[in-house]
Amino acid sequence: MNYGPVNWLAPPLALVLVILGVAWLAWVNRLAGDLARGRVSLETLMGPPRDMLRDLHKEFRLTERPDLALWLGAPLLLLTLTMAALTVLPLSPDWVGADSSVGVVFFTAMFALTLVAAYWAGWGPNSKYPLIAGYRFVGLMLAYEMPLAITVIAVALPAESLSVSSIVATQQAAYWNALTQPLGLVIYLLCALAVPFWGPFNVVNAPELAGGALVELSGAPKLLWRFGQYALLLTTSAFAVPLFFGGGAGPWWPAPVWSLVKILLVSGALVALGHGLGRLRLDRFMWWAWVVLIPLSLLNLFLIGLLILIWPGLAGK
Amino acid sequence: MSMEIVVFVVLALAAMVSGWLVFRVDSMARATFSLLGSFLAVACLMLLLASEFLFAITFLMMIGEMVIMVLYMIAFMMNPAGLNPMNMVHQPRWAAAAGIVTFLVLASVILVTDWPVSEANPPADVTAAIGHELLGGSMLIFETAGVTLLTGMIAVMAMAARRGRFGDAIQVQREDDDGGGHDHGGHH
Amino acid sequence: MHRARHFAFGRPRAFPVVGLGGVEPWRELLLHRQLSLGRGPRDADLLVLSGEIPTDWGNTLRALFETMALPRLVLYVAPGADTDPLPGLPPGYTASSVEGIDWTLLWERLLDSQGPSARALLADQPPTPWRGRGDHGQGGEGMMGGTPYGRPMAMTMEDPDQLALDDVPTALGPHFPGLPSGLYLGLRLQGDRVRQCEGVENRFPSQSPPPGSGHREPALRARAREAVPVADLEQARLRSHLGWLADLLDLCDRPGLAMRLREARKDLDSHALRRLLDRAESRQLYYQTRNIGVISSAQARQWRLAGPVARASGLKLDTRNHDPAYRELGFQPVVERGGDVWSRCRVRIRECYQSLDLLDRAGDAHTRAPEGARGSFLDTAGGGLDTPSARNLAALQPGLAGLEWHEAVLFVGSLDLDTEEAAWR
């Protein structure tokens, strides 16, 4: 498949956008936390830059016989998989890294690498709390990958194509998938919280494990790990925009601007939701994923298939 | 053209080197992830063959498989982190001989065969083409079978998960436990 | 550069170690806006030693301080105690109260990269070398065994389902964030499930209760046959329960509500507290804590459990029930039947409501019921003191078996053990 000449401006631009998105999420998170505590002040504004500088000034200390390649590779892998997944995210029909014909399966495959990254973050430090955290995340992610994959296939059904751009085009010709598949949207957003282990699914940085993967991390690797987590949350929620919210569709402004605005809104909402939902038990969430979400996502798939057979206009035909 | 050759060489080397590393490293965790690296390099090679769908599916499957394998490797193999300076390979000379012979046979087969070269473009919708080719008229049967298997797995999980692996046995063990049985075995 | 560093550490992260009489200074410090709470020691800036630290904790604390990444500092908050640093720890910043902390000086010492805190305390080598008997250096009998790096090797154990998997000896505590300080639990894990709890150690020294024991004081004076105002007793109970609830909510990852509870605990504003307690007693907490660590009433009777822990298992043990002053106020002990972590939470939350109600109506009534927040203070046969926390410690060893890790942590938290009190004789 010919993707045309390489645009060497695209990767640095994408990185800049990710950094800005992560900064936005860090502030939203800080605001949500301070609202919950009832302590909104100037510190809410100063907090995220202060934490970032603090991590840069803090020393990175080794544990006894860590597996350094895996331990330091974990945040790098997290960031790499995020950037790789963003390759197929279209901000507009022209602003896309590489419009792969199987974009949807491509980014699902990239998100699967989170399993590896979280396992490395757990195995690397040679310490029991991160190890337990890593193992628990493997169990959680294997469970939540399935509803994600099935829901994403249901989204591809009206477009009859696995390419993210065709899904956006179909939505702009007909109805947004958020309207035709509300169940799918809810399932996707839940999985979008589970993949970067955020909020209710926070088994990797868990407080009952004394911080989990964060127990032995300090300094620049910790900053990179947290950055990678935010970037992954940004990415998983960013994909909800072309898949469910019609991509760059909207009046007055050009498509890329609308895409970015929607991405910021969706990711900000998910970050804030992480605070509101608190945490449920891991075994409850496993049960929810296997016994409730997978059948529901299959139901969603059948429903949308049926609807399209009955009303072809739903898919813009 | 040259970019493709460069990418091919890099990926092929990566696959071979990480495959070799599987048996060189002492740590079972690193061995598994080297194997994963080898598989992912092969998956990327499929991109060069314009098989994007196969690339993505191989990626997904291999990651899940290797992570499950690492759990078993750590649980059952000795020397999980490679901290014990022990020899983890068996019969290295026979294995090396078999490896070299296999390499020579396969290489000669590859070099001697007259491979057909197609000038046709890949179809526009590769995924649909693969689907029709593989499953053809039996698509519905396969889908139904897949969903049934999934249902079976979920049912097992729902039954097993509530009581955990030990279920009520912990209570029993608590009452008549005096320190348990240590099994030194000599198993490896 | 220097200003950037100063800005970066403007809100230093604290990791607490609570010693004798250190609970209240630490709670006060938590509310301070200059400080933020750290999850673990590695990423923390300040090791806060509040209260008088027993000297035999020196080695543990030295190892703990050594894991902290630079820059780091020890902050002693010890009301009235001597200001000598703990042997083995470098001198840090000492204050006799939270108000007396000079933050500028603290920052200076924290950011002093040439100071004594920046030097390594322990040698950079493993405690015991790795060397065994085998041909390749492996240890012990055949392929297994030995003591790699001085730690017992994980051996396999026979399980009820005949799989022989590893049995890992490890520990919970003594300074686990969120659990009582000084509580050391030796556990044998399989994966993240506790097979059994091998040993429970309370590292506080045995002693008689000091004068001015904070919120246990009214109950202790009642035990000494003094007539104590009901208002004092109930206020102490309320403070203790609210502090415990805030710590548990931190463990359940609801730090916002925890901080609000701590602030409302300062001046005990009834209206605000009722609203916060309503929010705490939510379905979320219920789903998070139900069916964990069930203690049946037979077990509670057999292990001689006390206070809310016993009342959550269906036992109606409350010395206030027999007291005339309370009977006049129409007191009924709060009892739940579930016996799980949720029941224990619910008992304490309902007791908070009950205390708020009693505070409104008590007036000038006096009582002699020695019912502390954790249970009643009884006399032992030899005339010594039998504290409720000491009795509740008995629930740990049998109760932890079979629990998964997060359940075990919630279980220990739900028992509301006061390790300092448990060591009183």
mmCIF file of N, CA and C in Angstrom, chain A residues 33-41 43 46 49-51 53-55 57-65 71 128-129 132 136 199 202 205-211 214-219 222 275-284, chain C residues 1 4-5 7-11 13 30-33 39-40 42-45 66-72 126-127 149 151 170-172 176-177 192 250-253 255-257 259-260 263 284 287-290 292 404-407 409:
data_model
loop_
_atom_site.group_PDB
_atom_site.id
_atom_site.type_symbol
_atom_site.label_atom_id
_atom_site.label_comp_id
_atom_site.label_asym_id
_atom_site.label_seq_id
_atom_site.Cartn_x
_atom_site.Cartn_y
_atom_site.Cartn_z
ATOM 1 N N GLY A 33 -9.150 16.641 41.827
ATOM 2 C CA GLY A 33 -8.719 16.231 43.161
ATOM 3 C C GLY A 33 -8.919 17.321 44.184
ATOM 4 N N ASP A 34 -8.578 18.555 43.817
ATOM 5 C CA ASP A 34 -8.722 19.646 44.772
ATOM 6 C C ASP A 34 -10.177 19.968 45.042
ATOM 7 N N LEU A 35 -11.035 19.811 44.024
ATOM 8 C CA LEU A 35 -12.469 20.008 44.264
ATOM 9 C C LEU A 35 -12.982 18.976 45.247
ATOM 10 N N ALA A 36 -12.510 17.738 45.104
ATOM 11 C CA ALA A 36 -12.958 16.683 46.019
ATOM 12 C C ALA A 36 -12.503 16.984 47.435
ATOM 13 N N ARG A 37 -11.312 17.581 47.557
ATOM 14 C CA ARG A 37 -10.796 17.893 48.890
ATOM 15 C C ARG A 37 -11.365 19.182 49.421
ATOM 16 N N GLY A 38 -11.946 19.987 48.556
ATOM 17 C CA GLY A 38 -12.428 21.288 48.989
ATOM 18 C C GLY A 38 -11.309 22.284 49.178
ATOM 19 N N ARG A 39 -10.219 22.140 48.400
ATOM 20 C CA ARG A 39 -9.056 23.009 48.632
ATOM 21 C C ARG A 39 -8.596 23.641 47.340
ATOM 22 N N VAL A 40 -9.515 24.216 46.551
ATOM 23 C CA VAL A 40 -9.068 24.835 45.304
ATOM 24 C C VAL A 40 -8.399 26.156 45.634
ATOM 25 N N SER A 41 -7.193 26.338 45.132
ATOM 26 C CA SER A 41 -6.457 27.559 45.452
ATOM 27 C C SER A 41 -5.456 27.788 44.339
ATOM 28 N N GLU A 43 -2.618 26.845 44.398
ATOM 29 C CA GLU A 43 -1.819 25.635 44.327
ATOM 30 C C GLU A 43 -2.340 24.690 43.253
ATOM 31 N N MET A 46 -0.485 25.830 40.311
ATOM 32 C CA MET A 46 0.954 25.635 40.416
ATOM 33 C C MET A 46 1.314 24.178 40.583
ATOM 34 N N PRO A 49 2.998 21.851 37.389
ATOM 35 C CA PRO A 49 4.394 22.182 37.064
ATOM 36 C C PRO A 49 5.334 21.910 38.221
ATOM 37 N N ARG A 50 4.846 22.128 39.440
ATOM 38 C CA ARG A 50 5.677 21.874 40.606
ATOM 39 C C ARG A 50 6.031 20.393 40.702
ATOM 40 N N ASP A 51 5.000 19.543 40.498
ATOM 41 C CA ASP A 51 5.263 18.101 40.563
ATOM 42 C C ASP A 51 6.241 17.677 39.474
ATOM 43 N N LEU A 53 8.635 19.500 38.010
ATOM 44 C CA LEU A 53 9.990 19.930 38.357
ATOM 45 C C LEU A 53 10.560 19.085 39.484
ATOM 46 N N ARG A 54 9.679 18.731 40.421
ATOM 47 C CA ARG A 54 10.134 17.938 41.553
ATOM 48 C C ARG A 54 10.650 16.582 41.088
ATOM 49 N N ASP A 55 9.895 15.973 40.151
ATOM 50 C CA ASP A 55 10.352 14.683 39.647
ATOM 51 C C ASP A 55 11.681 14.824 38.919
ATOM 52 N N HIS A 57 14.018 16.872 39.637
ATOM 53 C CA HIS A 57 15.110 17.105 40.578
ATOM 54 C C HIS A 57 15.351 15.942 41.512
ATOM 55 N N LYS A 58 14.441 15.001 41.517
ATOM 56 C CA LYS A 58 14.571 13.903 42.458
ATOM 57 C C LYS A 58 15.486 12.851 41.844
ATOM 58 N N GLU A 59 16.199 12.153 42.714
ATOM 59 C CA GLU A 59 17.126 11.139 42.249
ATOM 60 C C GLU A 59 16.387 9.855 41.887
ATOM 61 N N PHE A 60 16.918 9.114 40.947
ATOM 62 C CA PHE A 60 16.366 7.792 40.650
ATOM 63 C C PHE A 60 17.205 6.770 41.401
ATOM 64 N N ARG A 61 16.588 6.062 42.328
ATOM 65 C CA ARG A 61 17.338 5.159 43.181
ATOM 66 C C ARG A 61 17.050 3.717 42.803
ATOM 67 N N LEU A 62 18.094 2.896 42.777
ATOM 68 C CA LEU A 62 17.907 1.511 42.380
ATOM 69 C C LEU A 62 17.497 0.654 43.560
ATOM 70 N N THR A 63 16.771 -0.417 43.260
ATOM 71 C CA THR A 63 16.496 -1.418 44.295
ATOM 72 C C THR A 63 17.599 -2.469 44.206
ATOM 73 N N GLU A 64 17.431 -3.563 44.935
ATOM 74 C CA GLU A 64 18.445 -4.594 44.936
ATOM 75 C C GLU A 64 18.207 -5.524 43.760
ATOM 76 N N ARG A 65 19.156 -5.646 42.855
ATOM 77 C CA ARG A 65 19.087 -6.511 41.687
ATOM 78 C C ARG A 65 17.818 -6.293 40.870
ATOM 79 N N TRP A 71 12.661 -2.467 33.640
ATOM 80 C CA TRP A 71 12.124 -1.429 34.513
ATOM 81 C C TRP A 71 12.105 -0.072 33.816
ATOM 82 N N LYS A 128 7.927 -6.580 45.883
ATOM 83 C CA LYS A 128 6.678 -7.340 45.822
ATOM 84 C C LYS A 128 5.455 -6.509 45.483
ATOM 85 N N TYR A 129 5.408 -5.241 45.905
ATOM 86 C CA TYR A 129 4.202 -4.470 45.612
ATOM 87 C C TYR A 129 4.048 -4.172 44.132
ATOM 88 N N ILE A 132 2.928 -7.524 42.384
ATOM 89 C CA ILE A 132 1.509 -7.847 42.520
ATOM 90 C C ILE A 132 0.690 -6.921 41.626
ATOM 91 N N ARG A 136 -1.773 -8.135 38.604
ATOM 92 C CA ARG A 136 -3.209 -7.831 38.642
ATOM 93 C C ARG A 136 -3.639 -7.110 37.390
ATOM 94 N N GLY A 199 -8.413 5.657 37.491
ATOM 95 C CA GLY A 199 -9.633 5.752 38.287
ATOM 96 C C GLY A 199 -10.037 4.437 38.924
ATOM 97 N N ASN A 202 -7.508 1.451 38.772
ATOM 98 C CA ASN A 202 -6.141 1.780 39.129
ATOM 99 C C ASN A 202 -5.515 0.682 39.961
ATOM 100 N N ASN A 205 -1.150 1.566 40.157
ATOM 101 C CA ASN A 205 -0.602 2.526 41.114
ATOM 102 C C ASN A 205 -1.454 2.527 42.373
ATOM 103 N N ALA A 206 -1.808 1.337 42.850
ATOM 104 C CA ALA A 206 -2.873 1.206 43.841
ATOM 105 C C ALA A 206 -2.452 1.661 45.225
ATOM 106 N N PRO A 207 -3.342 2.344 45.947
ATOM 107 C CA PRO A 207 -2.997 2.741 47.319
ATOM 108 C C PRO A 207 -2.913 1.585 48.286
ATOM 109 N N GLU A 208 -3.674 0.497 48.038
ATOM 110 C CA GLU A 208 -3.566 -0.595 49.000
ATOM 111 C C GLU A 208 -2.351 -1.446 48.737
ATOM 112 N N LEU A 209 -1.606 -1.128 47.678
ATOM 113 C CA LEU A 209 -0.320 -1.773 47.477
ATOM 114 C C LEU A 209 0.788 -0.771 47.741
ATOM 115 N N ALA A 210 0.530 0.197 48.573
ATOM 116 C CA ALA A 210 1.481 1.257 48.908
ATOM 117 C C ALA A 210 1.940 2.004 47.668
ATOM 118 N N GLY A 211 1.093 2.061 46.642
ATOM 119 C CA GLY A 211 1.461 2.791 45.448
ATOM 120 C C GLY A 211 1.772 1.899 44.274
ATOM 121 N N LEU A 214 4.397 2.579 41.591
ATOM 122 C CA LEU A 214 5.047 3.827 41.962
ATOM 123 C C LEU A 214 5.902 3.692 43.213
ATOM 124 N N VAL A 215 5.852 2.527 43.890
ATOM 125 C CA VAL A 215 6.568 2.398 45.152
ATOM 126 C C VAL A 215 8.053 2.640 44.979
ATOM 127 N N GLU A 216 8.653 2.024 43.966
ATOM 128 C CA GLU A 216 10.092 2.111 43.846
ATOM 129 C C GLU A 216 10.538 3.132 42.817
ATOM 130 N N LEU A 217 9.586 3.799 42.154
ATOM 131 C CA LEU A 217 9.947 4.755 41.123
ATOM 132 C C LEU A 217 10.124 6.136 41.712
ATOM 133 N N SER A 218 11.147 6.844 41.278
ATOM 134 C CA SER A 218 11.295 8.239 41.673
ATOM 135 C C SER A 218 12.090 8.911 40.575
ATOM 136 N N GLY A 219 11.990 10.223 40.511
ATOM 137 C CA GLY A 219 12.812 10.938 39.554
ATOM 138 C C GLY A 219 12.264 10.888 38.145
ATOM 139 N N LYS A 222 9.945 8.104 36.900
ATOM 140 C CA LYS A 222 8.582 8.210 37.411
ATOM 141 C C LYS A 222 7.796 9.232 36.612
ATOM 142 N N HIS A 275 -12.039 10.370 39.238
ATOM 143 C CA HIS A 275 -12.124 10.788 40.636
ATOM 144 C C HIS A 275 -13.473 10.474 41.229
ATOM 145 N N GLY A 276 -14.521 10.684 40.436
ATOM 146 C CA GLY A 276 -15.853 10.524 40.992
ATOM 147 C C GLY A 276 -16.223 9.088 41.262
ATOM 148 N N LEU A 277 -15.717 8.172 40.432
ATOM 149 C CA LEU A 277 -16.168 6.793 40.561
ATOM 150 C C LEU A 277 -15.493 6.057 41.695
ATOM 151 N N GLY A 278 -14.440 6.573 42.246
ATOM 152 C CA GLY A 278 -13.762 5.836 43.308
ATOM 153 C C GLY A 278 -13.221 4.536 42.776
ATOM 154 N N ARG A 279 -13.073 3.552 43.624
ATOM 155 C CA ARG A 279 -12.538 2.278 43.168
ATOM 156 C C ARG A 279 -13.400 1.154 43.652
ATOM 157 N N LEU A 280 -13.626 0.229 42.761
ATOM 158 C CA LEU A 280 -14.282 -0.997 43.177
ATOM 159 C C LEU A 280 -13.256 -2.105 43.224
ATOM 160 N N ARG A 281 -13.637 -3.204 43.782
ATOM 161 C CA ARG A 281 -12.679 -4.287 43.970
ATOM 162 C C ARG A 281 -12.307 -4.922 42.657
ATOM 163 N N LEU A 282 -11.105 -5.450 42.614
ATOM 164 C CA LEU A 282 -10.624 -6.092 41.407
ATOM 165 C C LEU A 282 -11.520 -7.252 41.030
ATOM 166 N N ASP A 283 -11.933 -8.058 42.014
ATOM 167 C CA ASP A 283 -12.749 -9.210 41.625
ATOM 168 C C ASP A 283 -14.105 -8.768 41.108
ATOM 169 N N ARG A 284 -14.626 -7.642 41.636
ATOM 170 C CA ARG A 284 -15.867 -7.125 41.069
ATOM 171 C C ARG A 284 -15.649 -6.739 39.630
ATOM 172 N N MET C 1 18.300 28.298 38.627
ATOM 173 C CA MET C 1 18.350 26.863 38.947
ATOM 174 C C MET C 1 17.956 26.651 40.396
ATOM 175 N N ALA C 4 14.365 27.291 40.798
ATOM 176 C CA ALA C 4 13.544 26.191 40.277
ATOM 177 C C ALA C 4 13.466 25.067 41.304
ATOM 178 N N ARG C 5 14.618 24.755 41.913
ATOM 179 C CA ARG C 5 14.641 23.701 42.919
ATOM 180 C C ARG C 5 13.749 24.067 44.106
ATOM 181 N N PHE C 7 11.221 26.061 44.115
ATOM 182 C CA PHE C 7 9.813 25.972 43.732
ATOM 183 C C PHE C 7 9.369 24.510 43.680
ATOM 184 N N ALA C 8 10.259 23.665 43.151
ATOM 185 C CA ALA C 8 9.880 22.265 42.963
ATOM 186 C C ALA C 8 9.550 21.599 44.293
ATOM 187 N N PHE C 9 10.277 21.941 45.348
ATOM 188 C CA PHE C 9 10.058 21.296 46.639
ATOM 189 C C PHE C 9 9.255 22.156 47.581
ATOM 190 N N GLY C 10 8.460 23.056 47.019
ATOM 191 C CA GLY C 10 7.659 23.924 47.866
ATOM 192 C C GLY C 10 6.608 23.201 48.682
ATOM 193 N N ARG C 11 6.155 22.078 48.183
ATOM 194 C CA ARG C 11 5.193 21.281 48.950
ATOM 195 C C ARG C 11 5.800 19.908 49.153
ATOM 196 N N ARG C 13 6.766 16.148 50.067
ATOM 197 C CA ARG C 13 5.950 14.972 50.357
ATOM 198 C C ARG C 13 6.452 14.322 51.621
ATOM 199 N N LEU C 30 -0.969 16.563 58.713
ATOM 200 C CA LEU C 30 -1.637 16.199 57.466
ATOM 201 C C LEU C 30 -2.495 17.336 56.943
ATOM 202 N N LEU C 31 -3.053 18.123 57.873
ATOM 203 C CA LEU C 31 -3.951 19.197 57.446
ATOM 204 C C LEU C 31 -3.188 20.421 56.991
ATOM 205 N N HIS C 32 -1.893 20.420 57.239
ATOM 206 C CA HIS C 32 -1.103 21.601 56.937
ATOM 207 C C HIS C 32 -0.969 21.757 55.429
ATOM 208 N N ARG C 33 -1.119 22.977 54.941
ATOM 209 C CA ARG C 33 -1.082 23.147 53.493
ATOM 210 C C ARG C 33 0.305 23.094 52.916
ATOM 211 N N ARG C 39 2.871 8.462 48.900
ATOM 212 C CA ARG C 39 2.383 7.092 48.972
ATOM 213 C C ARG C 39 3.399 6.189 49.633
ATOM 214 N N GLY C 40 4.610 6.291 49.199
ATOM 215 C CA GLY C 40 5.627 5.403 49.735
ATOM 216 C C GLY C 40 6.866 6.204 50.066
ATOM 217 N N ARG C 42 9.980 5.980 48.870
ATOM 218 C CA ARG C 42 10.962 6.277 47.828
ATOM 219 C C ARG C 42 10.792 7.683 47.280
ATOM 220 N N ASP C 43 9.553 8.049 46.984
ATOM 221 C CA ASP C 43 9.322 9.327 46.334
ATOM 222 C C ASP C 43 9.098 10.448 47.334
ATOM 223 N N ALA C 44 9.200 10.146 48.633
ATOM 224 C CA ALA C 44 8.907 11.171 49.636
ATOM 225 C C ALA C 44 10.141 12.045 49.847
ATOM 226 N N ASP C 45 9.896 13.251 50.346
ATOM 227 C CA ASP C 45 11.006 14.149 50.668
ATOM 228 C C ASP C 45 11.304 14.170 52.158
ATOM 229 N N GLU C 66 17.145 5.154 54.042
ATOM 230 C CA GLU C 66 18.079 4.940 52.952
ATOM 231 C C GLU C 66 17.369 4.700 51.626
ATOM 232 N N THR C 67 16.116 4.167 51.673
ATOM 233 C CA THR C 67 15.418 3.951 50.406
ATOM 234 C C THR C 67 14.878 5.245 49.825
ATOM 235 N N MET C 68 14.859 6.316 50.637
ATOM 236 C CA MET C 68 14.294 7.561 50.126
ATOM 237 C C MET C 68 15.262 8.198 49.133
ATOM 238 N N ALA C 69 14.713 8.704 48.026
ATOM 239 C CA ALA C 69 15.562 9.318 47.015
ATOM 240 C C ALA C 69 15.919 10.735 47.447
ATOM 241 N N LEU C 70 17.131 11.157 47.067
ATOM 242 C CA LEU C 70 17.568 12.503 47.428
ATOM 243 C C LEU C 70 16.777 13.533 46.652
ATOM 244 N N PRO C 71 16.571 14.731 47.128
ATOM 245 C CA PRO C 71 16.871 15.222 48.470
ATOM 246 C C PRO C 71 15.867 14.726 49.498
ATOM 247 N N ARG C 72 16.320 14.520 50.709
ATOM 248 C CA ARG C 72 15.484 13.957 51.749
ATOM 249 C C ARG C 72 15.907 14.557 53.075
ATOM 250 N N PRO C 126 24.744 -6.125 48.897
ATOM 251 C CA PRO C 126 23.663 -6.914 49.498
ATOM 252 C C PRO C 126 24.049 -7.347 50.907
ATOM 253 N N PRO C 127 23.052 -7.517 51.766
ATOM 254 C CA PRO C 127 23.341 -7.842 53.166
ATOM 255 C C PRO C 127 24.143 -9.119 53.339
ATOM 256 N N TYR C 149 21.059 -14.555 48.839
ATOM 257 C CA TYR C 149 21.132 -13.223 49.405
ATOM 258 C C TYR C 149 20.564 -13.177 50.821
ATOM 259 N N ARG C 151 18.095 -14.542 52.130
ATOM 260 C CA ARG C 151 16.661 -14.670 52.367
ATOM 261 C C ARG C 151 16.228 -16.094 52.096
ATOM 262 N N THR C 170 6.992 -13.392 53.385
ATOM 263 C CA THR C 170 7.181 -11.963 53.248
ATOM 264 C C THR C 170 6.540 -11.266 54.444
ATOM 265 N N ALA C 171 6.465 -9.977 54.383
ATOM 266 C CA ALA C 171 5.970 -9.229 55.541
ATOM 267 C C ALA C 171 5.055 -8.110 55.101
ATOM 268 N N LEU C 172 4.136 -7.773 55.961
ATOM 269 C CA LEU C 172 3.304 -6.579 55.784
ATOM 270 C C LEU C 172 3.610 -5.663 56.961
ATOM 271 N N PHE C 176 3.643 0.292 56.867
ATOM 272 C CA PHE C 176 2.845 0.322 55.649
ATOM 273 C C PHE C 176 1.971 1.568 55.666
ATOM 274 N N PRO C 177 1.981 2.355 54.585
ATOM 275 C CA PRO C 177 1.199 3.600 54.597
ATOM 276 C C PRO C 177 -0.292 3.312 54.670
ATOM 277 N N ASP C 192 -0.789 -13.507 45.117
ATOM 278 C CA ASP C 192 -1.125 -12.376 45.983
ATOM 279 C C ASP C 192 -2.140 -12.790 47.032
ATOM 280 N N ASP C 250 -8.492 6.767 52.578
ATOM 281 C CA ASP C 250 -7.257 6.907 51.805
ATOM 282 C C ASP C 250 -6.871 5.574 51.188
ATOM 283 N N LEU C 251 -7.004 4.502 51.961
ATOM 284 C CA LEU C 251 -6.675 3.176 51.434
ATOM 285 C C LEU C 251 -7.632 2.771 50.326
ATOM 286 N N CYS C 252 -8.887 3.238 50.421
ATOM 287 C CA CYS C 252 -9.860 2.903 49.388
ATOM 288 C C CYS C 252 -9.808 3.895 48.234
ATOM 289 N N ASP C 253 -8.781 4.711 48.167
ATOM 290 C CA ASP C 253 -8.566 5.621 47.058
ATOM 291 C C ASP C 253 -9.665 6.664 46.935
ATOM 292 N N PRO C 255 -9.215 10.050 48.445
ATOM 293 C CA PRO C 255 -8.487 11.000 49.300
ATOM 294 C C PRO C 255 -9.235 12.302 49.520
ATOM 295 N N GLY C 256 -10.118 12.681 48.564
ATOM 296 C CA GLY C 256 -10.849 13.934 48.735
ATOM 297 C C GLY C 256 -11.735 13.899 49.955
ATOM 298 N N LEU C 257 -12.537 12.859 50.057
ATOM 299 C CA LEU C 257 -13.443 12.725 51.203
ATOM 300 C C LEU C 257 -12.643 12.564 52.488
ATOM 301 N N MET C 259 -9.732 13.863 53.233
ATOM 302 C CA MET C 259 -9.220 15.152 53.689
ATOM 303 C C MET C 259 -10.338 15.993 54.288
ATOM 304 N N ARG C 260 -11.527 15.941 53.670
ATOM 305 C CA ARG C 260 -12.642 16.716 54.231
ATOM 306 C C ARG C 260 -13.012 16.220 55.616
ATOM 307 N N GLU C 263 -10.578 17.552 58.127
ATOM 308 C CA GLU C 263 -10.780 18.952 58.486
ATOM 309 C C GLU C 263 -11.994 19.120 59.384
ATOM 310 N N GLN C 284 -20.646 2.638 47.228
ATOM 311 C CA GLN C 284 -19.288 2.387 46.757
ATOM 312 C C GLN C 284 -18.476 1.683 47.825
ATOM 313 N N TYR C 287 -19.718 -1.909 48.293
ATOM 314 C CA TYR C 287 -19.243 -2.885 47.324
ATOM 315 C C TYR C 287 -17.764 -3.155 47.483
ATOM 316 N N GLN C 288 -17.061 -2.165 47.964
ATOM 317 C CA GLN C 288 -15.625 -2.352 48.080
ATOM 318 C C GLN C 288 -15.260 -3.221 49.265
ATOM 319 N N THR C 289 -16.095 -3.236 50.298
ATOM 320 C CA THR C 289 -15.675 -3.891 51.530
ATOM 321 C C THR C 289 -16.552 -5.064 51.953
ATOM 322 N N ARG C 290 -17.598 -5.389 51.222
ATOM 323 C CA ARG C 290 -18.463 -6.433 51.748
ATOM 324 C C ARG C 290 -17.868 -7.814 51.550
ATOM 325 N N ILE C 292 -15.592 -9.367 52.968
ATOM 326 C CA ILE C 292 -14.155 -9.564 53.174
ATOM 327 C C ILE C 292 -13.928 -9.844 54.648
ATOM 328 N N GLU C 404 -7.004 -12.346 49.787
ATOM 329 C CA GLU C 404 -6.121 -11.764 48.782
ATOM 330 C C GLU C 404 -5.497 -10.506 49.363
ATOM 331 N N TRP C 405 -4.478 -10.005 48.700
ATOM 332 C CA TRP C 405 -3.695 -8.933 49.297
ATOM 333 C C TRP C 405 -4.551 -7.716 49.638
ATOM 334 N N HIS C 406 -5.353 -7.236 48.659
ATOM 335 C CA HIS C 406 -6.114 -6.022 48.956
ATOM 336 C C HIS C 406 -7.126 -6.287 50.048
ATOM 337 N N GLU C 407 -7.652 -7.522 50.101
ATOM 338 C CA GLU C 407 -8.580 -7.853 51.183
ATOM 339 C C GLU C 407 -7.846 -7.861 52.514
ATOM 340 N N VAL C 409 -5.222 -6.120 53.404
ATOM 341 C CA VAL C 409 -4.945 -4.754 53.853
ATOM 342 C C VAL C 409 -6.213 -4.111 54.412
#
